[in-house]
PDB file of C-alpha atoms in Angstrom:
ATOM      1  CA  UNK K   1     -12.834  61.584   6.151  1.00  0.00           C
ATOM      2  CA  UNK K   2     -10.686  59.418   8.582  1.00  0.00           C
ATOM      3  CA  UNK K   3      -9.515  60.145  11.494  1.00  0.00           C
ATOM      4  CA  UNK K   4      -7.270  59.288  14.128  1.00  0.00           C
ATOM      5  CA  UNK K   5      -4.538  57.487  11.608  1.00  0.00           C
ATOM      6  CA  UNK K   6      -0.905  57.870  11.777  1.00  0.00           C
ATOM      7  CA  UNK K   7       0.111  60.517   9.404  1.00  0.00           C
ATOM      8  CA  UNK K   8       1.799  58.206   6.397  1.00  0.00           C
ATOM      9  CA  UNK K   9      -1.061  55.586   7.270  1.00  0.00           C
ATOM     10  CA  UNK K  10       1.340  52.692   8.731  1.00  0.00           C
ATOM     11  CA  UNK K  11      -1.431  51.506  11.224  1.00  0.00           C
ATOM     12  CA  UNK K  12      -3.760  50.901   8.330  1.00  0.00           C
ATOM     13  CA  UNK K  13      -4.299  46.661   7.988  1.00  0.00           C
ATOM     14  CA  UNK K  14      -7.137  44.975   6.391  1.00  0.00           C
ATOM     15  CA  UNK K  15      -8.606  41.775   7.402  1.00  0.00           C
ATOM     16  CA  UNK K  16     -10.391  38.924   5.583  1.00  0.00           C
ATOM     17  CA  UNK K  17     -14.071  38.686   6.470  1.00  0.00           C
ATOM     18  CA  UNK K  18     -12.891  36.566   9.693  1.00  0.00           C
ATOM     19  CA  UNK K  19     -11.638  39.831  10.630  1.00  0.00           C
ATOM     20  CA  UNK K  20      -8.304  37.906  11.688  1.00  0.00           C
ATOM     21  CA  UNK K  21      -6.797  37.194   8.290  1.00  0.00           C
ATOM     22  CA  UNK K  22      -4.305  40.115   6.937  1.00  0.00           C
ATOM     23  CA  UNK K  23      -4.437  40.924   3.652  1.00  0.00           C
ATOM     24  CA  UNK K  24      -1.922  42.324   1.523  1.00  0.00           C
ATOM     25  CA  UNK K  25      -2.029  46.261   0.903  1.00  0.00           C
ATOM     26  CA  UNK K  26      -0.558  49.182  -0.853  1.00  0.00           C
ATOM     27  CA  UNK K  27      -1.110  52.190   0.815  1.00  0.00           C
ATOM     28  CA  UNK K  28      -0.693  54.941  -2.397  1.00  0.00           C
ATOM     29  CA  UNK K  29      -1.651  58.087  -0.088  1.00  0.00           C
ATOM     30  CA  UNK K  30      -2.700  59.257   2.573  1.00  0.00           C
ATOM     31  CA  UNK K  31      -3.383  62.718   3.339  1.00  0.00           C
ATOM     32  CA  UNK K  32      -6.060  64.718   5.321  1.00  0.00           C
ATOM     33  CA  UNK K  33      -8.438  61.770   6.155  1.00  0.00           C
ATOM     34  CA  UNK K  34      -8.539  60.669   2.802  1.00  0.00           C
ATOM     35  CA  UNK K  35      -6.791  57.489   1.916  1.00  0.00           C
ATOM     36  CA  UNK K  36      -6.114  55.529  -1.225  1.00  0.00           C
ATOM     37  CA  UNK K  37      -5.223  51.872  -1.009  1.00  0.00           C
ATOM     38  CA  UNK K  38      -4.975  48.777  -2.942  1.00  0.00           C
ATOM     39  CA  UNK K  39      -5.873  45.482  -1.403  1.00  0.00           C
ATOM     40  CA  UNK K  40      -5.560  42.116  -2.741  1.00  0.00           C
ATOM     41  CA  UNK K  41      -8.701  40.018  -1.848  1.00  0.00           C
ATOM     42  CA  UNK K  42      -8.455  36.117  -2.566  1.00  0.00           C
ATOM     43  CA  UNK K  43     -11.967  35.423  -4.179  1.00  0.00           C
ATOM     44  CA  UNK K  44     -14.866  38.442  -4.794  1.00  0.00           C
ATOM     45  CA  UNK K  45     -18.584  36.757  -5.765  1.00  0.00           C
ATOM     46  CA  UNK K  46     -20.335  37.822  -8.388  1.00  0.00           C
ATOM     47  CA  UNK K  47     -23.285  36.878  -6.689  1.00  0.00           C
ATOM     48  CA  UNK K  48     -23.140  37.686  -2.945  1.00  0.00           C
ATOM     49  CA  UNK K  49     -21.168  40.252  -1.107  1.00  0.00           C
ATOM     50  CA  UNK K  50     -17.809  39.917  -0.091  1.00  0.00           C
ATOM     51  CA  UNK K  51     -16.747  41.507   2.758  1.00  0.00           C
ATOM     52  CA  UNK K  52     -13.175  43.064   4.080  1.00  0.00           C
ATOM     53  CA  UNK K  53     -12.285  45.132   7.382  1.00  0.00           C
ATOM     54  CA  UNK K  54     -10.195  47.807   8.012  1.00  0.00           C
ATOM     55  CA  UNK K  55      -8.898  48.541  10.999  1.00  0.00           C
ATOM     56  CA  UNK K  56      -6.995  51.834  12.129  1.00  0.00           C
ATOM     57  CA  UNK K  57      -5.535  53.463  15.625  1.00  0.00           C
ATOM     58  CA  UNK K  58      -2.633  51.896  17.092  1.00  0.00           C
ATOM     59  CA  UNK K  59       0.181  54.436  17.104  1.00  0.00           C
ATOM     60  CA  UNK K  60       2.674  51.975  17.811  1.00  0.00           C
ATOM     61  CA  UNK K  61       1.883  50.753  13.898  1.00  0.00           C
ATOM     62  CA  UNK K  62       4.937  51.151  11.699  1.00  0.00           C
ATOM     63  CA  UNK K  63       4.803  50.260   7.896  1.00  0.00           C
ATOM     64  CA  UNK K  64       5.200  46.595   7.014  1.00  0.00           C
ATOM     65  CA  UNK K  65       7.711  45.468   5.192  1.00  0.00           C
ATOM     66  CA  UNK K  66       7.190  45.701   1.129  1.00  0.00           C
ATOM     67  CA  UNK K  67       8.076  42.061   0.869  1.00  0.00           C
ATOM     68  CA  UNK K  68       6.178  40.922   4.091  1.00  0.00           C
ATOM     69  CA  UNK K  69       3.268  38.584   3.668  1.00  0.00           C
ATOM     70  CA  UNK K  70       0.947  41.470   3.851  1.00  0.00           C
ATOM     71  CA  UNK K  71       3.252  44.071   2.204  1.00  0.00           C
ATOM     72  CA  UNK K  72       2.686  46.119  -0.693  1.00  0.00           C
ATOM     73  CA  UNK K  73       4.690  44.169  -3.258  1.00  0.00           C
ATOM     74  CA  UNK K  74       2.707  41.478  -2.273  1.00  0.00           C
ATOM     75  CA  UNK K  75      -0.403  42.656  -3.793  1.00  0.00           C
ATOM     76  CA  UNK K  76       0.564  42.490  -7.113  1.00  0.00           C
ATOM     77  CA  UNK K  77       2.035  38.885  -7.694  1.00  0.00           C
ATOM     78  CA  UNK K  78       0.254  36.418  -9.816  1.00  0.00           C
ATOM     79  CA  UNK K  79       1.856  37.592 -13.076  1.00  0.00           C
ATOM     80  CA  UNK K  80       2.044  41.189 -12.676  1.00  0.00           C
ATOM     81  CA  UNK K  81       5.094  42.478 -14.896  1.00  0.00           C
ATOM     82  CA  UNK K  82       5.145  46.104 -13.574  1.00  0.00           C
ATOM     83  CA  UNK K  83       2.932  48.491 -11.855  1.00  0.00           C
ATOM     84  CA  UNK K  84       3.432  52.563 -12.158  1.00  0.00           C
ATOM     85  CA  UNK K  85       1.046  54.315  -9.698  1.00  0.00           C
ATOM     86  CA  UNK K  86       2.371  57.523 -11.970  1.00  0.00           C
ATOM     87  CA  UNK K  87       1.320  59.531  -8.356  1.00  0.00           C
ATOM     88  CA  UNK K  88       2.062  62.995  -6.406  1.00  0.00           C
ATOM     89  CA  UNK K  89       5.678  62.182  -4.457  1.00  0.00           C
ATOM     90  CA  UNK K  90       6.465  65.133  -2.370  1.00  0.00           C
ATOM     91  CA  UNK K  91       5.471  67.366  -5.925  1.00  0.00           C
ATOM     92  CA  UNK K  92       7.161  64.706  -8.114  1.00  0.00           C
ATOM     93  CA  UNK K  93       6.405  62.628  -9.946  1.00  0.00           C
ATOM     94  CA  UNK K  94       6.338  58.689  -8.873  1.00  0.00           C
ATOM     95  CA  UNK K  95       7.903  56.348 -11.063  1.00  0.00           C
ATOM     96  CA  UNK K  96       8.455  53.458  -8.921  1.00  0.00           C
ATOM     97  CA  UNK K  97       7.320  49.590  -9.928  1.00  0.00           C
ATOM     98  CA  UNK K  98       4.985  48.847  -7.260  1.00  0.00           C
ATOM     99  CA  UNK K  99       5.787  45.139  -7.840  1.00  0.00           C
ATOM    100  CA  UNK K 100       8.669  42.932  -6.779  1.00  0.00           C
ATOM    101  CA  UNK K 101      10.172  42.896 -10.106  1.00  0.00           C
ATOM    102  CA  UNK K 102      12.160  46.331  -9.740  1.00  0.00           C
ATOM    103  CA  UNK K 103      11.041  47.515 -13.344  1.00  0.00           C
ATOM    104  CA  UNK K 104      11.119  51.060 -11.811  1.00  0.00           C
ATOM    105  CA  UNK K 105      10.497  53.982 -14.723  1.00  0.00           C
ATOM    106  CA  UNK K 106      12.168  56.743 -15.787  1.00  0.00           C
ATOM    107  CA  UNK K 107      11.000  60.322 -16.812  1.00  0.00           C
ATOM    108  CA  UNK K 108      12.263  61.156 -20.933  1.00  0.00           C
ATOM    109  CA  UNK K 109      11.650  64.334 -21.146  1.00  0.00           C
ATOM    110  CA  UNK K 110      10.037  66.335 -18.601  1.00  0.00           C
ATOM    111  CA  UNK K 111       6.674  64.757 -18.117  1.00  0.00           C
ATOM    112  CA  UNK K 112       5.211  66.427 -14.655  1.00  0.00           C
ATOM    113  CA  UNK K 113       2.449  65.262 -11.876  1.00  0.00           C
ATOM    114  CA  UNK K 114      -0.899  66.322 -11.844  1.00  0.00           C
ATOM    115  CA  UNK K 115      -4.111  65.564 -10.010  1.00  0.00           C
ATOM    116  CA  UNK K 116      -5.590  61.721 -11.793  1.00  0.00           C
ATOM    117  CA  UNK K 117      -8.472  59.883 -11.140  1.00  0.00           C
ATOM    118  CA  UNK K 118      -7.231  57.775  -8.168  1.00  0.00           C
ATOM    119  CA  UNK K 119      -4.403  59.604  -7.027  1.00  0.00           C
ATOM    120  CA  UNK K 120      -1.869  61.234  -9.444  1.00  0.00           C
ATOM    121  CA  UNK K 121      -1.278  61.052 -12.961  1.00  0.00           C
ATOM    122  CA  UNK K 122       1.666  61.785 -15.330  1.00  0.00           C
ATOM    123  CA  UNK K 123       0.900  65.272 -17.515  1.00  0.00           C
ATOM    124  CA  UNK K 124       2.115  64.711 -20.975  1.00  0.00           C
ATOM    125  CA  UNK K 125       1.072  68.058 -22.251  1.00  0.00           C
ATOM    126  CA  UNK K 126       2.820  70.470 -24.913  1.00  0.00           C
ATOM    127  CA  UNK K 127       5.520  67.387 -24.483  1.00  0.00           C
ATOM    128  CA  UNK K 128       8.462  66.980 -27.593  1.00  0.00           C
ATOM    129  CA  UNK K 129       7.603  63.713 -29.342  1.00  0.00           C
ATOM    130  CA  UNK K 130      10.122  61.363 -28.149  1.00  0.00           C
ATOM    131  CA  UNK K 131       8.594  61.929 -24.163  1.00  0.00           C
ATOM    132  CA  UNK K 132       7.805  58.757 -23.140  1.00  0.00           C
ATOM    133  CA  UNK K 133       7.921  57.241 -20.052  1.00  0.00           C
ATOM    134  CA  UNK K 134      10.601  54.376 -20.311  1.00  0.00           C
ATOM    135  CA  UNK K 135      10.934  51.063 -18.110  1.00  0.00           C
ATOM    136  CA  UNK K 136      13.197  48.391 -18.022  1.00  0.00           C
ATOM    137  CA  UNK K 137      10.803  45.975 -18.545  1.00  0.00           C
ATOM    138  CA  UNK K 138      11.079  43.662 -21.554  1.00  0.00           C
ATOM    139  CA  UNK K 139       7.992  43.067 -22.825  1.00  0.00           C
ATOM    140  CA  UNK K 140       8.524  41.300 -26.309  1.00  0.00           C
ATOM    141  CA  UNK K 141       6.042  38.625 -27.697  1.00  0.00           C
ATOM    142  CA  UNK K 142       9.540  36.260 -27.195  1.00  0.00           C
ATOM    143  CA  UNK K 143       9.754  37.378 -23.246  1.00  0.00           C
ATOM    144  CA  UNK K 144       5.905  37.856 -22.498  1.00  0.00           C
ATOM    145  CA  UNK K 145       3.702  36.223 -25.071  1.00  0.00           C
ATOM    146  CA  UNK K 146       0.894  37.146 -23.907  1.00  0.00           C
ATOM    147  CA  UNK K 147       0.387  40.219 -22.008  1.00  0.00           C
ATOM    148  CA  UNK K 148      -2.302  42.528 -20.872  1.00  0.00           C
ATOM    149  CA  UNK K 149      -1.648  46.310 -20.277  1.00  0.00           C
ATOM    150  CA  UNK K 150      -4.048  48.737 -18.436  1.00  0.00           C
ATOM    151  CA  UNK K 151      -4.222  52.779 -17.769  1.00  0.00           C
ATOM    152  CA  UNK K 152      -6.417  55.509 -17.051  1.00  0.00           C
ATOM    153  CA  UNK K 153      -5.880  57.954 -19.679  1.00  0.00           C
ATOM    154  CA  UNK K 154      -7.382  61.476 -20.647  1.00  0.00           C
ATOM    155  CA  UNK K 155      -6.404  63.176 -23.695  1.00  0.00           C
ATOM    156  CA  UNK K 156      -6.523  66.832 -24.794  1.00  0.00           C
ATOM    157  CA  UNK K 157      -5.674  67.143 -28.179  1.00  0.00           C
ATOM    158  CA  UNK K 158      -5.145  64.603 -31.183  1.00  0.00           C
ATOM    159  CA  UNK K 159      -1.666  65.153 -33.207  1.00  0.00           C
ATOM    160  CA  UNK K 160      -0.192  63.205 -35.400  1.00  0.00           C
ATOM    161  CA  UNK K 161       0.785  59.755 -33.543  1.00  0.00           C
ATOM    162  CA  UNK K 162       0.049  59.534 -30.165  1.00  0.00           C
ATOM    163  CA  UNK K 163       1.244  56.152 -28.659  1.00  0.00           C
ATOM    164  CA  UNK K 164       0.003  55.391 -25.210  1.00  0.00           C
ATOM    165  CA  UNK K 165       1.887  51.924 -24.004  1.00  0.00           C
ATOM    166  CA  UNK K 166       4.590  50.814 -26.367  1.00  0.00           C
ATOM    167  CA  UNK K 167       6.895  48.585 -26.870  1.00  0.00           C
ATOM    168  CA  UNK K 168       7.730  49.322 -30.579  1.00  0.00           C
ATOM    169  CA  UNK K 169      11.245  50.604 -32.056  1.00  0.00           C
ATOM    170  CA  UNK K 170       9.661  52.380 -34.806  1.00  0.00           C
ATOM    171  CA  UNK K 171       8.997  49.356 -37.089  1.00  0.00           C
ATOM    172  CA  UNK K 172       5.925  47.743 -35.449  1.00  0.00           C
ATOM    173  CA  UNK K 173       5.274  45.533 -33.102  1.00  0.00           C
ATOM    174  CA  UNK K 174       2.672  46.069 -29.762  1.00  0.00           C
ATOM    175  CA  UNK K 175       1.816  49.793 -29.401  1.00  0.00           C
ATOM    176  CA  UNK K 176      -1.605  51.268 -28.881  1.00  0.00           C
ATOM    177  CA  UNK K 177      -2.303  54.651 -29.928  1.00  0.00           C
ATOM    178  CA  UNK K 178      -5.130  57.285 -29.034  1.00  0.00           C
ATOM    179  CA  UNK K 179      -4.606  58.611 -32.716  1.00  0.00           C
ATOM    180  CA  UNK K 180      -2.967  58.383 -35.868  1.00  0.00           C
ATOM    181  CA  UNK K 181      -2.737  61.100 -38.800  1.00  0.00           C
ATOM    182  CA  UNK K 182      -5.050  63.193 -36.298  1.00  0.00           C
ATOM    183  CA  UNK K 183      -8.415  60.801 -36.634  1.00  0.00           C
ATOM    184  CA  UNK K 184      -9.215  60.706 -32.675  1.00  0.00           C
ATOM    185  CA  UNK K 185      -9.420  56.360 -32.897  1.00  0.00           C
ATOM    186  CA  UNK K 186      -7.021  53.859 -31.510  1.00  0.00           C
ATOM    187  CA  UNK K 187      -4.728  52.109 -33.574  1.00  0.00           C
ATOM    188  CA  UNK K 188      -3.477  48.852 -32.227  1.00  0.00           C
ATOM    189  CA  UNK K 189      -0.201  47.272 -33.675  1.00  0.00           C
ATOM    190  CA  UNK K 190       0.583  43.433 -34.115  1.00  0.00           C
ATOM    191  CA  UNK K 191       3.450  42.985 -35.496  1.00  0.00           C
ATOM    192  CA  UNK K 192       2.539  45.738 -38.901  1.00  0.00           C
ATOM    193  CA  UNK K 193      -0.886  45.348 -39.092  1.00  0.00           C
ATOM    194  CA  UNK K 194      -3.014  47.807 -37.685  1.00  0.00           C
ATOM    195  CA  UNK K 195      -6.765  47.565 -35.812  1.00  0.00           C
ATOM    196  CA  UNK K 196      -9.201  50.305 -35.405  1.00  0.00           C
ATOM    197  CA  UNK K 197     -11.236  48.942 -32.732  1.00  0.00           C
ATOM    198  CA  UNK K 198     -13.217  52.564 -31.713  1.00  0.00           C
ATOM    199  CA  UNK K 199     -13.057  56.364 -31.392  1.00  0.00           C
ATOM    200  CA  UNK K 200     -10.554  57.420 -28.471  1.00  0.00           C
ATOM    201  CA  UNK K 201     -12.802  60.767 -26.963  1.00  0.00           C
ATOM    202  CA  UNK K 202     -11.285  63.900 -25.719  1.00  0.00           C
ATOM    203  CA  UNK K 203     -11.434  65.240 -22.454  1.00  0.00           C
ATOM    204  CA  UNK K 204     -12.461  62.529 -20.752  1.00  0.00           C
ATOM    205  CA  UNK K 205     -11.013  59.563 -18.250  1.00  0.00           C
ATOM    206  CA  UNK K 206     -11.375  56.632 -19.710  1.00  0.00           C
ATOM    207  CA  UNK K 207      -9.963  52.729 -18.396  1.00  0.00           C
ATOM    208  CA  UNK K 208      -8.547  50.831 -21.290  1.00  0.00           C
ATOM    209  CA  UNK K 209      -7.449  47.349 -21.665  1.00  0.00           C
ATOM    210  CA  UNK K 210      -5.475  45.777 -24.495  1.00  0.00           C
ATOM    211  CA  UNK K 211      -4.926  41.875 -24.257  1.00  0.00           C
ATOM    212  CA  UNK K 212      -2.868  40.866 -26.644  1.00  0.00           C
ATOM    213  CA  UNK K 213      -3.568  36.643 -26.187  1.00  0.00           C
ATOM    214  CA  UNK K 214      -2.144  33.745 -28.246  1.00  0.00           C
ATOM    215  CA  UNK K 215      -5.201  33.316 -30.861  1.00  0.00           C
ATOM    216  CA  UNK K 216      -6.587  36.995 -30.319  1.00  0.00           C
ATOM    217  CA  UNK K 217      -6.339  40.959 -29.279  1.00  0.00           C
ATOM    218  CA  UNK K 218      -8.966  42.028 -27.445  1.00  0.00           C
ATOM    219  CA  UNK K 219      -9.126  45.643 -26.526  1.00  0.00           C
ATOM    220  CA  UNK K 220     -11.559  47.247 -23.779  1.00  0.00           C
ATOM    221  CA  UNK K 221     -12.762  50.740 -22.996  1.00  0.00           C
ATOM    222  CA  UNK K 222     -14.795  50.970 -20.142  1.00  0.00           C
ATOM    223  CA  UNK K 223     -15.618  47.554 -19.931  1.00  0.00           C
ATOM    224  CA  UNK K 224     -16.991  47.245 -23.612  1.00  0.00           C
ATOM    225  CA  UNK K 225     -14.849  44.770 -25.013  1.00  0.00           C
ATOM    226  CA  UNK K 226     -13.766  44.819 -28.939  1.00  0.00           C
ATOM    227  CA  UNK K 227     -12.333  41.796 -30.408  1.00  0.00           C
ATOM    228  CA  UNK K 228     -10.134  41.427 -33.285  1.00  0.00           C
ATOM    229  CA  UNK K 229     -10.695  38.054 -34.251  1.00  0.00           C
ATOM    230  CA  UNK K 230      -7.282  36.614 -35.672  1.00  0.00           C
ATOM    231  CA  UNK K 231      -4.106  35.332 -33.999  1.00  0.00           C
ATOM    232  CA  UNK K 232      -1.537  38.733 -33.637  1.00  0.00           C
ATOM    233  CA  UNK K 233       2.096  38.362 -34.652  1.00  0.00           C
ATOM    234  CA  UNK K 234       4.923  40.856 -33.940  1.00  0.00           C
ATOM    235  CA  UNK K 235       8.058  40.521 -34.617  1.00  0.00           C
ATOM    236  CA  UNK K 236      11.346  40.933 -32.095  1.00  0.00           C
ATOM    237  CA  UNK K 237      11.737  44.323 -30.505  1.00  0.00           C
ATOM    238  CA  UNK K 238      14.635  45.580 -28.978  1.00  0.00           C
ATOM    239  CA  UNK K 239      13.060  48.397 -27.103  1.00  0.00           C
ATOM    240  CA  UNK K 240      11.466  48.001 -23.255  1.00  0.00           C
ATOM    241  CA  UNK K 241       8.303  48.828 -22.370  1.00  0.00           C
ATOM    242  CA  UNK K 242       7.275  52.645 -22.146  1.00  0.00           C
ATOM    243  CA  UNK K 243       3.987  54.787 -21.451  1.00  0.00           C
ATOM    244  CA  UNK K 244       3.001  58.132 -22.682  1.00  0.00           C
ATOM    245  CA  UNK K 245       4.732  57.927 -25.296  1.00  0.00           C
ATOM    246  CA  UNK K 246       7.123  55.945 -28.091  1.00  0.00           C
ATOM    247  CA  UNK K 247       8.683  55.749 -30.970  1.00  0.00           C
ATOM    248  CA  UNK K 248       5.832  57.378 -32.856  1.00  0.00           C
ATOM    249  CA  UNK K 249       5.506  60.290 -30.704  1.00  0.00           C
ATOM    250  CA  UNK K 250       3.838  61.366 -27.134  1.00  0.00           C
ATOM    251  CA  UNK K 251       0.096  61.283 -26.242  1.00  0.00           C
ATOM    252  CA  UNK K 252      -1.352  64.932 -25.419  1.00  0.00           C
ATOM    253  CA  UNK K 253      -3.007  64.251 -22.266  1.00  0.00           C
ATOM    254  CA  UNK K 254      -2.930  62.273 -18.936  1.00  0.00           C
ATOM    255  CA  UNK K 255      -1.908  58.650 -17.904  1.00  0.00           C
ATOM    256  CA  UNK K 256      -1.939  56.812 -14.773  1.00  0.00           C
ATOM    257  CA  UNK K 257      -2.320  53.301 -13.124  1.00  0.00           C
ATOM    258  CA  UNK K 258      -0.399  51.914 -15.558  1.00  0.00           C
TER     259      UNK K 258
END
């Protein structure tokens, strides 16, 4: 692990290749040499390496600004709407948007922290089924019309509707779902139609991707992308944005890096 790091990891800074050039970062934890970070690097090729520094040490370090060039906020601009780490906070859990925006979550129910794949992860487990995890974030095809949303999840059981990310009032609209009437698939909504792109596997992290675009939806798992083929429609939704859960009920399982 690391080692000689201030103890929140203020004195943490990463460089372009130049090794002079700051790049934004968020540090999400550090603890016991072990640090997890996000850092936003202009251009990556898919062809040669790209590389970054980081550099470590100076005591005198303190914790730059969230809104500083370099600052945490500042990683997630080009049309981020809302980031939820869902991590460990002192044994709670973190609802915070990571993003300038302020679209900072609330807990419905009592949704706890657990270990996740990156850091921690929001336990929705033996939850009631109107747990969710709500934002403020309007996320309507009329506010955002097109929109892409992300998040590790892991699920233990399949019930009846499980919605993962939501922003459906109970009549339709954009909501993906790890099952529905107990058959273990997603279910994507647009507007009240309803895709089956692929089977949504127990007890196991998986990354998934749903892009809802002007002339498509494309959904990924894993990095194998599905694609629905037709334009989606959905109509006006007077509910914000939520995660774990929705109007049609709460996932059984694990979500994080939303």
């Amino acid at each position: 692990g690391l080692s000689n790091i201030n103890a929140n990891g203020s004195d943490i800074r990463f460089t372009a290749s130049d090794g002079v050039t700051l790049l934004p970062r968020e540090i999400e934890s550090y603890a016991g040499g072990t640090l997890t970070a996000w850092v936003k690097i202009p251009t990556i090729s898919h062809t040669t390496s790209t590389s970054i520094y980081m550099y470590y040490g100076n005591p005198a370090a303190t914790e730059p600004s969230a809104t500083s060039t370099y600052g945490s906020q500042n990683v997630w601009t080009n049309g981020y709407a809302g980031v939820w780490h869902t991590n460990d906070n002192n044994a709670m859990l973190n609802l915070n948007d990571s993003t300038a925006n302020g679209n900072n979550a609330r807990n419905n129910g009592s949704v706890a922290t657990t270990t996740g794949p990156i850091d921690g992860a929001a336990a929705f487990i033996n939850q009631p089924g109107a747990a969710a995890i709500n934002t403020s974030l309007d996320a309507q095809p009329s506010a955002i019309p097109q929109t892409t949303w992300s998040a590790w999840v892991y699920f233990t059981s399949s019930s009846n509707i499980d919605s993962i990310m939501s922003d459906d009032v109970g009549g339709y609209g954009r909501d993906i779902e790890s099952t529905r009437n107990g058959d273990g698939n997603y279910h994507i909504f647009y507007g009240a139609n309803n895709w089956v792109p692929t089977s949504a596997p127990l007890h196991q992290w998986q990354l998934i991707s749903l892009v809802y675009a002007s002339n498509n939806v494309y959904f990924y798992r894993n990095g194998v992308q599905y694609t629905l083929g037709i334009a989606p429609t959905s109509p006006p939704s007077n509910t914000d944005f939520s995660f774990g859960g929705g109007a049609t009920g709460a996932i059984n399982g694990l979500i994080t890096e939303v």
